Structures are given as structure tokens and as C-alpha cells.
Amino acid sequence: MLCKRCGSHVPETSDSCPTCGLKYDAAARQAAGASARKRGAVEGAPYKAGDVAAGRYAIRELVGAGPVGYVFRALDQTHDVEVALKVINPRLLQEPEERTQFSLVLRVGKKLGHPHLLRVYEEGFDQDRPFFTTQLVEGMTLRRMMEMRVAKGQPFTLREVEPLLGQLASALDAAHRYGPHSDLKPENIIVLPDMLKVTDYGLALGLPRPPFVQAQKGFRADGYIAPEYASGGEIDTRMDLYSLAAIVGEMLTGLMPDGDGIPEVLMKNPDLPPAFEALYRRALNANPTARPRTAGEFAAEFSSIVASNSSGTSRPPKSAPPVGQSASSSTARTGDKPPPPVPTDQLPVVNIAPPVMVRPALKDDAPVDATQPMDAAMLAAIMAAPPGTAPPAGGQAPAPSEPVAKPTAQVKPAEPRPAPKANASPAPTPPRAAAKPAAAPRPKKAPDKRSQPVLWLVLLTVAGLATGSAGGYVLLKRLRAGQETGTPAVGGQDPGRTQPVNPQASPVSDPMAPAGSCPPGMRLVSGGTFKMGAPAGEKDKTFDERELENVQVASFCIDEYEHPNQKGNPPTINVSWLEAKQACESLSKRLCTEEEWEKACKGPGSARFPYGNDFDPDRCNTEDASNKDRAVAASGSFPQCRSAYGVMDLSGNVTEWTSSTSQDGTVMAQKGGNFARSDSSVRCSARRSVVPTERDQNLGFRCCAGVGP
């Protein structure tokens, strides 16, 4: 039975809804269940409770009916597990070649293992009835959730849609590796307490188009069908972008595309930003090539709109009038018209100038980098003396000389102001100056003689403190560097590494690095506690990112480049998690944990990106609006894509496997984004959860190891 309040399934043994807690009378439940089964039988349901389908599936109850068939709760007697049995109306598949196509498409669906895609188990025919079985989950369909919000007069806000859209985009991007979903609609999206699931992958591709479209029209679901599918044209994964935009627009305004064209969403909800209408219209464009390329791209643009629109952060109060009935909407109807649709080929492109790269400010737990030696030129600059001029020993000021007196004489405003007697030099006044009138002495040299000792004393004191502190710190660092590498430190540099020319791009040294060594080609990362995850205010945070928390890790070594860890060579790609794990073990190493990978990326300063806190698409092999032609590059091709620990290419280029897994062991964590992703996906805290069998041309790995003696 389905809960009349929230739409969730209520088990026969329960007296209340497990989702919303609504109480049910046992007798009423039995009557309701019998009534539902009776209605199902009258409406032509092929099975009733107690029947066995295909000699294997014991029917428990009818769950519901849709445009193309019926859904039953059934027990798979072979594996003793409950499944969802979906029976297709045999009138939709009458020809042998049509049934063959149905079987082929459903077999492709078995390959899907993404956490947001409902698993497909089996497909077949029973008494000429096509069927397939899927994972059975207890939740509410997005359709039911939308109906409840409409009944309460509470339309979705941008901020509420964002996490759902993020999960949908993740599911679609995973499914698009095999082909379009083709039947995306709210009825096929199941919302669970902690995530959502998308079902019926490929169903529209396994059925003939004309009868499928007619069946959808009977249930008023044809508004989600892309026009190229309905017209019999060529289709690809961008047909799902049309469906996705239709769903998002309906959640925000209740409007759906129809034969009259794209709905005017700003007329219905004037609080929506014009940027959303531009994105909405582009995704619903009749020309598939004008739509966003991927669901992830659509979700990323939507998230940027949410971040820049403060109205998306608040939820309308329960007492708010329905959308379109407010005073602001009346003004929108009678006054200013909404902006005209933005032509697809003339959408504004935001050009972000590359920021001036300044060494990022470190957190309290990251000491300031003072490892640069203080040479003669720097010391001379501190002391305001020409290069090559050094103070004499003992801290005594040198005798006044012309080069030193010139800067003092040029400070004209200070000349007519006599120095106070208390600060006057204790040296006796020369007899020649005393014998002449007060205005007669040379006015330039007398003030210089009195002020220069004080000036030099102040300068020497400051310079001495700075030089002593920096010199002591540098000496300590060099001694420690020599202990870590087993070789003398020359100029504070590792002789085996090529140091960047730009000091702003050089790695920030970690003074807490432990004594020890790493194998050749690996970088040492100090252990301790670091801040893992994304803060609550992170605008690009995704649903599966970890909350910001202090995590303890031991010191470890990490490959400087992606496997095979050779600068200038292409990274190893298209490998499964097990293959990556075995490759590292063959080198007496291991896959890095997610915690280790993120610490190596963030560095001592806990940066958002390996190179700092501001996204720069040219620092690493990543995409943005200005460059859409990226591809996998050889390791080290972007020399500035270096973390504070000296690890290369942690942002972009290829996504990387880690050894971290979910509690049930079904999905693994990937880090690093890839060349086809932008700022939200290539942050150090960003992650993807995928099945370990996934392979991709954008997917690689690197190895870690323990610290040697």
C-alpha cells in the first residue's frame, strides 16, 4: 500500500508510514489493499497477488501503473530478494525485431552501477509480455513531492532544486557513457531520505517511437519528450537535457513545455533571475546542438545562478500566496515585460581575467614561509643603503658620507624644523659653528650630524632583528632539509628538482615535515590534523562532499605525477579501481586514501585549489567558458599546477582513483576532476562516488607509500 500523505510504500506488517509516520487502521489497510488490487485487475493488470511470473517472481502486490505498463512488488525466488517487476504492455512490442531491440537496450542498462541509478537485474518475456526487474527502493517519487508542494502552495526555490539537480546530473552523466536515458520524468525519479534514484534507463529506446509517444500523451507526460525524438529525428544524450530542463522549470513554476512553445517562467515567478530563463530556454531549444553539452554543465551553470542570486537562499513562508498572485507578479504582468529570450548563439560569456597570483595567506596552523635566504641586495634594501653597502661590525654607524646624507638633505619639509633639545646629539658643537650667528652655519650638515646616529641606530636594530630571525629560521630549515633528504641543502633547494622561476608559484614549505625520506619521484607530505571537506558556506559544494572536519593522517609519500609518474609522459587512463590498485602494489606502493589525496592537494594552507583559493583555468588542465578544447595532457604540461607540497596535476587533467570506499563497499571515491571540468569539480575537496568497475578515458590514478627511515 502507498501512503496517502507522502506516497511512500507502507509494508503490510507496519501500522504507520515509515516515512511520515501517518497511522493506519489494519482493517482499512486490508480494504484499501484489496481495493487497489481489484482496481488493478479491472484495469487489465496481468498479475494478481499470489501469481508467479516467468516461473520465478512471486507477485506480492500491484504498486502502480504507467503509460507503458504495470509495476509489481515481487519476490525473486531464485535469490530470495524482493524486486520491482515492470511489465510492458505487449501491444507496444509486436514485431520480433522490436522485441530484440527491447532486450538489447535493457541489457545495456545492466551495466549501470552509479549510486543514483536504479540497478537493472533481469529482462525477458513471460507469456509474450515483456518485463524487466530492478532494485526495489522505498521512497517518494518526485512527482508525488511536487504535488504535495503544490497542494501546500509552496513552490520550490532555486536553493531547494540545486541539490536534487546535482544528483540528477551526476546520474545522467554516468548513464550517458552508454547512451541517453530517454525517459526522464518526475515519475521515474525516486527521492529517498538521503539521496535520489533514477529508474527506467533506456526504456524509450527499447520501444517503437510512435506508440511510446502516444502512450505518454495519454498520461500527460509528453512534455518531457525532446522534439527530435517525437519527430523521429536523430537523437543523442542531449535529449535528456531537454527533459531535465522541463523538470526543473516545472519544479520552480509549475509550467511545462507544450505545443505553444517554451513557457514564460518569469511571468509565472518574477522572483527568478533572468539568467535562469536564459539557461532554461537554451536547454529547451529545439536544436539539440544549442543545448548544454552535458547534464553536469547544466547543473554547474544552475549552481552559479543560485550562488549569485540571494533570493534562492530563502524559502517562501507557508502563508505566502501562490506563485503569480503576488504584488510583484501583478507589476510584472502590467508593467515591465520580462526580457526577451536570449538567442542561443549570443548568450553572454563571462570573461574572467586571470587573477594576480599572490602567495595565499596561510591559516593559523601553517607557519609563514621564511625559507628564502636574505642576500646582500635584500639586506641593503632593508637598510636603505646602495647595494654592496654593509654596516660595520659592532653596530656603530658609519661616518657621515655624501651618499648617506643626500637622502636626508632631500627631505625638505624637515629642514626648517629644529630638532628638540632632548633629542639633540650629545656631541659638542664645533667651534666654527658656535662662533657664527645662528643663521650662518651650513644648515644642511648640522641637522644631518645630529639625526644620522639615531636613524642608523633604528635601522640597524630593525635590520638586526629581521636578519637574525630569518637567518636562524633558514639555518634550521637547511639543517632539517639535510636530515630529510640525506644530502646537503644548497640554497634551500632540492638539487633533484627543478624549481619554478616565479617565486609566487613555488611550493610553500612545510616546517612541520617529519624526518624521513621518500622513494625517487615521490613527495613527502607531513602528517597531522588538517581540515578535510568543504565549509558550510562553500558555494560550489556538492551533495556528496564531506562536511568540513579535522582529520588526522600520518606522514606519507605521494607520486609527484600521475601514474606512470614520469614527467612528459601521458598518464595511465581507462583503468578500473582494481587495476589501479594492482598497478600500485606491483611498484611496492598503494593507492592513496581520499584523506591523503586531499591533504596533498590543499597543502599546509588548506587551499581550495592546489595553487591557491581563486580558480584559474590556465594554471591547470581545466575548462572554463573561454577554453572548451581541452584534452588529456602529458604529466607536468602545466608547470604551475603544483600544490604546496610540490605534487603536480592534482586539479584537472585526469580524475584519480583513491582507495576510500563507502560503508557498504559498493562505490569508491574519485578526486581531482579532469580536463573537461571547471572550478566546482576540480577543487581539492570535490569528489565523485562511482562503482569500482568504472573505466573512462578521463580516469587515472597515482600511488602513495609510507615514509622511509
Short mmCIF file of N, CA and C in Angstrom, two decimals, residues 410-417:
data_model
loop_
_atom_site.label_atom_id
_atom_site.label_comp_id
_atom_site.label_asym_id
_atom_site.label_seq_id
_atom_site.Cartn_x
_atom_site.Cartn_y
_atom_site.Cartn_z
N GLN A 410 67.39 65.69 1.03
CA GLN A 410 66.29 65.85 0.10
C GLN A 410 64.94 65.91 0.78
N VAL A 411 64.87 65.59 2.05
CA VAL A 411 63.60 65.67 2.78
C VAL A 411 63.41 67.11 3.20
N LYS A 412 62.96 67.95 2.28
CA LYS A 412 62.90 69.39 2.51
C LYS A 412 61.95 69.80 3.61
N PRO A 413 60.80 69.17 3.78
CA PRO A 413 59.90 69.63 4.84
C PRO A 413 60.52 69.53 6.22
N ALA A 414 61.51 68.70 6.41
CA ALA A 414 62.06 68.52 7.76
C ALA A 414 63.17 69.51 8.04
N GLU A 415 63.65 70.25 7.03
CA GLU A 415 64.80 71.12 7.24
C GLU A 415 64.51 72.29 8.16
N PRO A 416 63.41 73.02 8.00
CA PRO A 416 63.21 74.21 8.86
C PRO A 416 62.79 73.87 10.26
N ARG A 417 62.56 72.55 10.56
CA ARG A 417 62.11 72.20 11.91
C ARG A 417 63.31 71.79 12.74
#
